[in-house]
Amino acid sequence: MASCWWRWRRGCSWRPAARSPGPGSPDRVGPCGPRPAATACAQISYFNLVKSLTSAFPNMYSISRLHHTTLAVDCCSKTQSGEKYTDPFKLGRRDLKGLYEDIRKELLISATELKEMSQYYFDGKGKAFRPIIVVLMARACNTHYNNSRDVQASQRAIALIAEMIHTASLVHDDVIDDASSRRGKHTVNKIWGEKKAVLAGDLILSAASIALARIGNTTVISILTQVIEDLVRGEFLQLGSKENENERFAHYLEKTFKKTASLIANSCKAVSVLGCPDPVVHEIAYQYGKNVGIAFQLIDDVLDFTSCSDQMGKPTSADLKLGLATGPVLFACRQFPEMNAMIMRRFSLPGDVDKARQYVLQSDGVQQTTYLAQRYCHEAIREISKLRPSPERDALIQLSETVLTRDK
């Protein structure tokens, strides 16, 4: 089953299917087997859902494009000239040597325990996904503006700040969620307790703020402080829910932007402001980061249902256990309306989590969510392709594919 799922994902193409039988049905056909043709009812249901998505993001897609078009991104990783894309992570790491050492220098504190807590996740074992996007965007914008591929010190500082803000948000999220593992090891709150974990997260944020102030650009300071506001508002959105189904998906996408995509979008915009005076380039950078960020989180929500805990470095089905209805659940609910009651009570009754997971896996919720992520990546590629060609621009295009095909 797992290998079948991976082969499907590598194909990078999917279209809506008809409703599957419910949990326990002997007629169930899995994602790797044949599916019946979509019924008129299923197509109308999907159309209504897409309508709610496009109303939440009116400038992104026409309804007909999102419903009928398969993503036109070739998974063989070729440029138009036929050249192989440069590995985005290898290319980005050139500017990130000593990244975590530099972050630890920002967190020099005399109190031993507080220092150990605040530096706990800066061990070099993270993906550094956000810093890599930031330095690639910096080079791409610099090349576009004056053909200079050098990364300015202030632009590299944004990469550090983005990783610090992200890590502080993880520390705080783990407290709110009472999480016990992160990146394959115990969480800060599990080792040192909730109160100290909150203080450690606050300390990382304060160090990031000091580093941001040192850059001395008021526009950039304003851009990145918006991220912190969005993180808080996103967490509040996650604590709430909507009874109306269409409003529920718009609520989910707004939360996804604020909690995940805002940091990437605004960090990309910040380095573009530092490297290029053209507002059009700033918007390109922002839109690329926004779309890749939303796609990243959509795939993260998919992996919560399709990956094992060892791969993810944290427990799977965690969102259901927290009472959260993510993309796969909301899409599955269109095929299994009986899930509505479970969503509204936040999967709080015994057996709700297991039953909801079965519904998701026996529906096309996983495929629909991945398809939606493809659309966001397609939009990201469309935006970044407006910049002058460069290895970094091509690497950012390749990075969009990496978002879709990752397994952890």
CSV table of C-alpha atoms in Angstrom, one decimal:
chain,number,residue,atom,x,y,z
A,1,MET,CA,0.0,0.0,0.0
A,2,ALA,CA,2.8,2.4,1.0
A,3,SER,CA,4.7,1.8,-2.2
A,4,CYS,CA,1.6,2.1,-4.3
A,5,TRP,CA,0.9,5.5,-2.7
A,6,TRP,CA,4.4,6.7,-3.4
A,7,ARG,CA,4.2,5.6,-7.1
A,8,TRP,CA,1.0,7.6,-7.3
A,9,ARG,CA,2.5,10.7,-5.8
A,10,ARG,CA,5.5,10.6,-8.1
A,11,GLY,CA,3.1,10.7,-11.0
A,12,CYS,CA,2.2,14.3,-10.0
A,13,SER,CA,-1.2,14.1,-11.6
A,14,TRP,CA,-4.6,13.3,-10.2
A,15,ARG,CA,-8.3,14.0,-10.9
A,16,PRO,CA,-11.4,13.8,-8.7
A,17,ALA,CA,-13.0,10.4,-8.2
A,18,ALA,CA,-16.4,9.2,-7.1
A,19,ARG,CA,-17.4,8.5,-3.5
A,20,SER,CA,-15.8,5.4,-2.0
A,21,PRO,CA,-17.6,3.0,0.3
A,22,GLY,CA,-17.4,3.7,4.0
A,23,PRO,CA,-15.1,2.1,6.6
A,24,GLY,CA,-15.4,-1.6,6.7
A,25,SER,CA,-17.2,-1.9,3.3
A,26,PRO,CA,-16.2,-5.1,1.5
A,27,ASP,CA,-16.4,-3.2,-1.8
A,28,ARG,CA,-13.8,-0.6,-0.9
A,29,VAL,CA,-11.1,0.0,-3.7
A,30,GLY,CA,-7.9,1.6,-2.5
A,31,PRO,CA,-6.0,4.5,-4.1
A,32,CYS,CA,-3.9,2.0,-6.1
A,33,GLY,CA,-6.9,0.1,-7.6
A,34,PRO,CA,-9.4,1.2,-10.2
A,35,ARG,CA,-12.0,3.8,-9.2
A,36,PRO,CA,-15.5,4.2,-10.7
A,37,ALA,CA,-16.2,7.3,-12.9
A,38,ALA,CA,-17.2,10.3,-10.9
A,39,THR,CA,-21.0,10.7,-10.5
A,40,ALA,CA,-22.8,13.9,-11.1
A,41,CYS,CA,-23.4,14.3,-7.4
A,42,ALA,CA,-19.7,13.9,-6.6
A,43,GLN,CA,-18.7,16.4,-9.3
A,44,ILE,CA,-21.2,19.0,-8.0
A,45,SER,CA,-19.9,18.5,-4.5
A,46,TYR,CA,-16.3,19.0,-5.6
A,47,PHE,CA,-17.4,22.0,-7.7
A,48,ASN,CA,-19.0,23.6,-4.6
A,49,LEU,CA,-15.8,23.0,-2.6
A,50,VAL,CA,-13.6,24.5,-5.2
A,51,LYS,CA,-15.9,27.5,-5.3
A,52,SER,CA,-15.3,28.0,-1.6
A,53,LEU,CA,-11.6,27.7,-2.1
A,54,THR,CA,-11.5,30.3,-4.9
A,55,SER,CA,-13.7,32.7,-2.8
A,56,ALA,CA,-11.1,32.5,-0.1
A,57,PHE,CA,-8.3,33.3,-2.6
A,58,PRO,CA,-10.2,35.1,-5.5
A,59,ASN,CA,-7.0,36.1,-7.4
A,60,MET,CA,-5.5,32.7,-7.6
A,61,TYR,CA,-7.5,30.5,-9.9
A,62,SER,CA,-10.6,30.4,-12.0
A,63,ILE,CA,-13.0,27.7,-10.8
A,64,SER,CA,-12.9,26.0,-14.2
A,65,ARG,CA,-9.1,25.9,-14.2
A,66,LEU,CA,-8.8,24.4,-10.8
A,67,HIS,CA,-11.5,21.8,-11.5
A,68,HIS,CA,-10.5,20.7,-15.0
A,69,THR,CA,-6.8,21.2,-15.3
A,70,THR,CA,-4.1,18.8,-14.3
A,71,LEU,CA,-0.9,20.4,-13.1
A,72,ALA,CA,1.5,21.0,-16.0
A,73,VAL,CA,4.6,20.5,-14.0
A,74,ASP,CA,6.9,17.8,-15.3
A,75,CYS,CA,8.3,15.6,-12.6
A,76,CYS,CA,11.5,14.9,-14.6
A,77,SER,CA,13.1,18.1,-13.3
A,78,LYS,CA,14.1,19.7,-16.6
A,79,THR,CA,14.4,23.3,-17.6
A,80,GLN,CA,13.1,24.5,-20.9
A,81,SER,CA,16.6,24.2,-22.3
A,82,GLY,CA,16.7,20.5,-21.3
A,83,GLU,CA,19.3,21.2,-18.6
A,84,LYS,CA,19.1,19.4,-15.2
A,85,TYR,CA,18.0,21.7,-12.4
A,86,THR,CA,20.6,22.4,-9.7
A,87,ASP,CA,19.8,20.6,-6.4
A,88,PRO,CA,18.2,23.5,-4.5
A,89,PHE,CA,19.4,22.3,-1.1
A,90,LYS,CA,23.0,21.9,-2.3
A,91,LEU,CA,22.9,25.3,-4.0
A,92,GLY,CA,21.3,27.0,-1.0
A,93,ARG,CA,23.7,25.5,1.6
A,94,ARG,CA,26.6,27.4,0.1
A,95,ASP,CA,25.3,30.5,1.8
A,96,LEU,CA,24.3,28.8,5.0
A,97,LYS,CA,27.6,27.4,6.2
A,98,GLY,CA,27.7,27.9,9.9
A,99,LEU,CA,23.9,28.7,10.0
A,100,TYR,CA,23.2,27.0,13.3
A,101,GLU,CA,26.5,28.2,14.9
A,102,ASP,CA,25.5,31.7,14.0
A,103,ILE,CA,22.1,31.2,15.5
A,104,ARG,CA,23.6,29.8,18.7
A,105,LYS,CA,25.8,32.9,18.9
A,106,GLU,CA,22.6,35.0,18.9
A,107,LEU,CA,21.5,33.0,21.9
A,108,LEU,CA,24.5,33.5,24.1
A,109,ILE,CA,23.0,33.4,27.6
A,110,SER,CA,24.8,33.1,31.0
A,111,ALA,CA,22.0,30.9,32.5
A,112,THR,CA,23.1,27.3,31.6
A,113,GLU,CA,19.6,25.7,31.6
A,114,LEU,CA,18.0,28.5,29.6
A,115,LYS,CA,20.8,28.4,27.1
A,116,GLU,CA,20.5,24.6,26.7
A,117,MET,CA,16.7,24.9,26.2
A,118,SER,CA,16.9,27.7,23.6
A,119,GLN,CA,19.6,26.0,21.6
A,120,TYR,CA,18.0,22.6,21.8
A,121,TYR,CA,16.5,22.5,18.2
A,122,PHE,CA,19.5,24.3,16.6
A,123,ASP,CA,21.5,21.1,16.4
A,124,GLY,CA,21.9,21.1,12.6
A,125,LYS,CA,19.5,18.2,12.1
A,126,GLY,CA,16.6,20.2,10.8
A,127,LYS,CA,15.8,20.5,7.0
A,128,ALA,CA,16.6,24.2,7.0
A,129,PHE,CA,13.8,24.5,4.4
A,130,ARG,CA,13.0,28.1,5.1
A,131,PRO,CA,16.6,29.5,5.2
A,132,ILE,CA,17.3,27.7,1.9
A,133,ILE,CA,14.3,29.3,0.2
A,134,VAL,CA,15.4,32.7,1.6
A,135,VAL,CA,19.0,32.6,0.3
A,136,LEU,CA,17.9,31.2,-3.1
A,137,MET,CA,15.3,34.0,-3.4
A,138,ALA,CA,17.9,36.6,-2.4
A,139,ARG,CA,20.3,35.4,-5.2
A,140,ALA,CA,17.4,35.1,-7.7
A,141,CYS,CA,16.3,38.7,-7.0
A,142,ASN,CA,19.8,40.1,-7.0
A,143,THR,CA,20.5,38.5,-10.3
A,144,HIS,CA,17.2,39.8,-11.7
A,145,TYR,CA,18.0,43.4,-10.6
A,146,ASN,CA,21.7,43.9,-11.3
A,147,ASN,CA,23.1,40.5,-12.4
A,148,SER,CA,24.8,40.0,-9.0
A,149,ARG,CA,24.6,36.6,-7.5
A,150,ASP,CA,26.2,37.6,-4.2
A,151,VAL,CA,24.0,37.3,-1.1
A,152,GLN,CA,24.2,40.4,1.1
A,153,ALA,CA,25.0,40.0,4.8
A,154,SER,CA,21.6,41.5,5.6
A,155,GLN,CA,19.8,39.0,3.3
A,156,ARG,CA,21.6,36.1,5.0
A,157,ALA,CA,20.5,37.5,8.3
A,158,ILE,CA,16.9,37.2,7.2
A,159,ALA,CA,17.5,33.4,6.7
A,160,LEU,CA,18.7,33.1,10.3
A,161,ILE,CA,15.8,35.2,11.6
A,162,ALA,CA,13.3,33.1,9.7
A,163,GLU,CA,14.7,29.9,11.2
A,164,MET,CA,14.6,31.4,14.7
A,165,ILE,CA,11.0,32.6,14.4
A,166,HIS,CA,10.0,29.2,13.0
A,167,THR,CA,11.7,27.3,15.8
A,168,ALA,CA,10.2,29.6,18.5
A,169,SER,CA,6.8,28.9,17.0
A,170,LEU,CA,7.5,25.1,17.2
A,171,VAL,CA,8.4,25.4,20.9
A,172,HIS,CA,5.2,27.3,21.6
A,173,ASP,CA,3.1,25.0,19.5
A,174,ASP,CA,4.4,21.9,21.4
A,175,VAL,CA,3.3,23.5,24.6
A,176,ILE,CA,-0.2,24.3,23.3
A,177,ASP,CA,-0.5,20.8,21.8
A,178,ASP,CA,1.1,19.0,24.7
A,179,ALA,CA,3.4,17.3,22.2
A,180,SER,CA,6.0,14.8,23.4
A,181,SER,CA,8.2,14.4,20.3
A,182,ARG,CA,9.6,16.6,17.6
A,183,ARG,CA,12.3,15.8,15.0
A,184,GLY,CA,12.7,12.4,16.4
A,185,LYS,CA,13.5,13.5,20.0
A,186,HIS,CA,11.6,14.7,23.1
A,187,THR,CA,10.2,18.2,23.0
A,188,VAL,CA,11.4,21.1,25.1
A,189,ASN,CA,8.2,21.0,27.2
A,190,LYS,CA,8.5,17.2,27.7
A,191,ILE,CA,12.1,17.6,29.2
A,192,TRP,CA,11.9,21.0,31.0
A,193,GLY,CA,8.2,21.5,31.5
A,194,GLU,CA,5.6,23.8,29.9
A,195,LYS,CA,6.5,27.0,31.8
A,196,LYS,CA,10.2,26.9,31.0
A,197,ALA,CA,9.4,25.9,27.4
A,198,VAL,CA,7.2,29.1,26.9
A,199,LEU,CA,10.1,31.2,28.2
A,200,ALA,CA,12.6,29.4,25.9
A,201,GLY,CA,10.3,30.2,22.9
A,202,ASP,CA,10.0,33.8,24.0
A,203,LEU,CA,13.8,34.1,24.3
A,204,ILE,CA,14.4,32.8,20.8
A,205,LEU,CA,11.8,35.3,19.5
A,206,SER,CA,13.5,38.2,21.4
A,207,ALA,CA,16.9,37.2,19.9
A,208,ALA,CA,15.4,37.1,16.4
A,209,SER,CA,13.9,40.6,17.0
A,210,ILE,CA,17.3,42.0,18.1
A,211,ALA,CA,18.9,40.5,15.0
A,212,LEU,CA,16.1,42.0,12.9
A,213,ALA,CA,16.6,45.4,14.4
A,214,ARG,CA,20.4,45.3,13.6
A,215,ILE,CA,19.5,45.2,9.9
A,216,GLY,CA,18.2,48.7,10.3
A,217,ASN,CA,15.7,48.7,7.5
A,218,THR,CA,12.2,49.8,8.8
A,219,THR,CA,10.4,48.3,5.8
A,220,VAL,CA,11.9,44.9,6.4
A,221,ILE,CA,11.2,45.2,10.2
A,222,SER,CA,7.6,45.9,9.4
A,223,ILE,CA,7.4,42.9,7.0
A,224,LEU,CA,8.8,40.4,9.5
A,225,THR,CA,6.9,41.6,12.5
A,226,GLN,CA,3.7,40.9,10.5
A,227,VAL,CA,4.8,37.2,10.6
A,228,ILE,CA,4.7,37.2,14.4
A,229,GLU,CA,1.2,38.7,14.4
A,230,ASP,CA,0.1,36.1,11.8
A,231,LEU,CA,1.5,33.2,13.9
A,232,VAL,CA,-0.6,34.3,16.9
A,233,ARG,CA,-3.8,34.9,14.8
A,234,GLY,CA,-3.2,31.5,13.1
A,235,GLU,CA,-3.1,29.8,16.4
A,236,PHE,CA,-6.3,31.4,17.4
A,237,LEU,CA,-7.9,30.3,14.2
A,238,GLN,CA,-6.8,26.7,14.9
A,239,LEU,CA,-8.4,26.8,18.3
A,240,GLY,CA,-11.8,27.7,16.6
A,241,SER,CA,-13.9,26.0,14.0
A,242,LYS,CA,-16.8,26.7,11.6
A,243,GLU,CA,-20.1,24.9,11.4
A,244,ASN,CA,-20.7,25.8,7.7
A,245,GLU,CA,-18.8,23.4,5.4
A,246,ASN,CA,-17.7,26.0,2.9
A,247,GLU,CA,-16.6,28.5,5.6
A,248,ARG,CA,-14.7,25.6,7.2
A,249,PHE,CA,-12.4,25.2,4.3
A,250,ALA,CA,-11.8,29.0,3.9
A,251,HIS,CA,-11.0,29.0,7.7
A,252,TYR,CA,-8.6,26.1,7.2
A,253,LEU,CA,-6.7,27.9,4.3
A,254,GLU,CA,-6.5,31.1,6.2
A,255,LYS,CA,-5.1,29.3,9.2
A,256,THR,CA,-2.6,27.5,7.0
A,257,PHE,CA,-1.4,30.8,5.5
A,258,LYS,CA,-1.0,32.5,8.8
A,259,LYS,CA,0.7,29.6,10.7
A,260,THR,CA,3.0,28.4,7.9
A,261,ALA,CA,3.0,30.4,4.7
A,262,SER,CA,3.2,33.9,6.1
A,263,LEU,CA,6.8,33.3,7.4
A,264,ILE,CA,8.0,32.0,4.0
A,265,ALA,CA,6.2,34.7,2.0
A,266,ASN,CA,7.3,37.6,4.1
A,267,SER,CA,10.9,36.3,4.5
A,268,CYS,CA,11.1,36.1,0.7
A,269,LYS,CA,9.7,39.6,0.3
A,270,ALA,CA,12.1,40.9,2.9
A,271,VAL,CA,15.2,39.7,1.0
A,272,SER,CA,13.7,41.0,-2.3
A,273,VAL,CA,13.3,44.5,-0.6
A,274,LEU,CA,17.0,44.4,0.5
A,275,GLY,CA,18.2,43.4,-2.9
A,276,CYS,CA,16.0,45.2,-5.4
A,277,PRO,CA,13.9,48.4,-5.3
A,278,ASP,CA,11.2,47.2,-7.7
A,279,PRO,CA,7.8,46.6,-6.0
A,280,VAL,CA,6.9,44.1,-8.8
A,281,VAL,CA,9.8,41.9,-7.7
A,282,HIS,CA,8.7,42.2,-4.1
A,283,GLU,CA,5.3,40.9,-5.0
A,284,ILE,CA,6.7,38.0,-7.1
A,285,ALA,CA,8.9,37.0,-4.1
A,286,TYR,CA,5.9,37.2,-1.7
A,287,GLN,CA,3.5,35.2,-4.0
A,288,TYR,CA,6.1,32.5,-4.5
A,289,GLY,CA,6.7,32.1,-0.8
A,290,LYS,CA,2.9,32.2,-0.1
A,291,ASN,CA,2.1,29.5,-2.6
A,292,VAL,CA,5.0,27.2,-1.7
A,293,GLY,CA,4.2,27.7,2.0
A,294,ILE,CA,0.6,26.7,1.6
A,295,ALA,CA,1.5,23.7,-0.5
A,296,PHE,CA,4.1,22.7,2.0
A,297,GLN,CA,1.5,22.6,4.8
A,298,LEU,CA,-1.1,20.8,2.7
A,299,ILE,CA,1.5,18.0,2.0
A,300,ASP,CA,2.3,18.0,5.7
A,301,ASP,CA,-1.4,17.4,6.4
A,302,VAL,CA,-1.4,14.6,3.9
A,303,LEU,CA,1.7,13.0,5.5
A,304,ASP,CA,-0.1,12.9,8.8
A,305,PHE,CA,-2.3,10.2,7.2
A,306,THR,CA,0.2,8.4,4.9
A,307,SER,CA,3.6,8.4,6.7
A,308,CYS,CA,4.8,6.5,9.8
A,309,SER,CA,5.9,8.2,13.0
A,310,ASP,CA,9.6,7.2,12.4
A,311,GLN,CA,9.6,9.0,9.0
A,312,MET,CA,7.9,12.1,10.4
A,313,GLY,CA,9.9,12.3,13.6
A,314,LYS,CA,6.6,13.0,15.4
A,315,PRO,CA,3.4,11.0,16.0
A,316,THR,CA,1.1,10.6,13.0
A,317,SER,CA,-2.7,11.2,13.2
A,318,ALA,CA,-1.7,13.9,15.6
A,319,ASP,CA,-4.1,16.5,14.1
A,320,LEU,CA,-7.1,14.3,14.6
A,321,LYS,CA,-6.1,13.6,18.2
A,322,LEU,CA,-5.9,17.4,18.7
A,323,GLY,CA,-9.4,17.7,17.3
A,324,LEU,CA,-8.2,19.4,14.0
A,325,ALA,CA,-9.9,18.9,10.7
A,326,THR,CA,-7.2,19.4,8.0
A,327,GLY,CA,-7.5,19.2,4.2
A,328,PRO,CA,-7.8,15.4,3.8
A,329,VAL,CA,-10.6,15.4,6.5
A,330,LEU,CA,-12.5,18.3,4.9
A,331,PHE,CA,-12.4,16.7,1.5
A,332,ALA,CA,-13.4,13.3,2.9
A,333,CYS,CA,-16.3,14.9,4.6
A,334,ARG,CA,-17.7,15.8,1.2
A,335,GLN,CA,-17.9,12.1,0.4
A,336,PHE,CA,-18.9,11.0,4.0
A,337,PRO,CA,-21.2,13.7,5.5
A,338,GLU,CA,-21.4,11.6,8.7
A,339,MET,CA,-18.0,13.1,9.5
A,340,ASN,CA,-19.6,16.5,10.1
A,341,ALA,CA,-20.7,15.6,13.6
A,342,MET,CA,-17.2,14.3,14.4
A,343,ILE,CA,-15.6,17.5,13.1
A,344,MET,CA,-17.9,19.7,15.2
A,345,ARG,CA,-17.2,17.7,18.4
A,346,ARG,CA,-13.5,17.8,17.4
A,347,PHE,CA,-13.2,14.0,17.4
A,348,SER,CA,-13.7,13.9,21.1
A,349,LEU,CA,-15.8,10.7,21.5
A,350,PRO,CA,-14.1,7.3,21.9
A,351,GLY,CA,-13.4,5.8,18.5
A,352,ASP,CA,-13.8,9.1,16.6
A,353,VAL,CA,-10.1,9.4,15.7
A,354,ASP,CA,-9.9,5.8,14.3
A,355,LYS,CA,-13.2,6.1,12.4
A,356,ALA,CA,-12.2,9.5,10.9
A,357,ARG,CA,-8.9,8.1,9.8
A,358,GLN,CA,-10.6,5.2,8.1
A,359,TYR,CA,-13.0,7.6,6.3
A,360,VAL,CA,-10.1,9.7,5.1
A,361,LEU,CA,-8.1,6.7,3.8
A,362,GLN,CA,-11.1,5.2,2.0
A,363,SER,CA,-12.1,8.5,0.4
A,364,ASP,CA,-10.2,10.6,-2.0
A,365,GLY,CA,-9.4,13.2,0.6
A,366,VAL,CA,-5.6,12.5,0.5
A,367,GLN,CA,-5.6,12.8,-3.3
A,368,GLN,CA,-7.7,15.9,-3.4
A,369,THR,CA,-5.4,17.6,-0.9
A,370,THR,CA,-2.3,16.7,-2.9
A,371,TYR,CA,-4.0,17.9,-6.1
A,372,LEU,CA,-4.7,21.2,-4.4
A,373,ALA,CA,-1.1,21.4,-3.3
A,374,GLN,CA,-0.1,20.9,-6.9
A,375,ARG,CA,-2.2,23.9,-7.9
A,376,TYR,CA,-0.4,26.1,-5.3
A,377,CYS,CA,3.0,24.9,-6.5
A,378,HIS,CA,1.9,25.5,-10.1
A,379,GLU,CA,1.1,29.1,-9.1
A,380,ALA,CA,4.4,29.5,-7.3
A,381,ILE,CA,6.3,28.4,-10.4
A,382,ARG,CA,4.3,30.8,-12.6
A,383,GLU,CA,5.3,33.6,-10.3
A,384,ILE,CA,9.0,32.9,-9.9
A,385,SER,CA,9.3,32.3,-13.7
A,386,LYS,CA,8.7,36.0,-14.2
A,387,LEU,CA,12.3,36.6,-12.9
A,388,ARG,CA,15.3,36.6,-15.2
A,389,PRO,CA,16.7,33.1,-15.6
A,390,SER,CA,19.4,32.0,-13.1
A,391,PRO,CA,20.4,28.8,-11.4
A,392,GLU,CA,18.7,30.1,-8.2
A,393,ARG,CA,15.5,30.8,-10.0
A,394,ASP,CA,15.5,27.3,-11.5
A,395,ALA,CA,16.4,25.8,-8.1
A,396,LEU,CA,13.3,27.5,-6.6
A,397,ILE,CA,11.2,25.9,-9.4
A,398,GLN,CA,12.7,22.6,-8.5
A,399,LEU,CA,12.1,23.2,-4.8
A,400,SER,CA,8.3,23.4,-5.6
A,401,GLU,CA,8.5,19.8,-6.9
A,402,THR,CA,10.4,18.7,-3.8
A,403,VAL,CA,7.5,20.1,-1.7
A,404,LEU,CA,5.1,17.8,-3.5
A,405,THR,CA,7.3,14.6,-3.4
A,406,ARG,CA,8.7,14.8,0.1
A,407,ASP,CA,7.9,11.9,2.5
A,408,LYS,CA,8.7,13.6,5.8
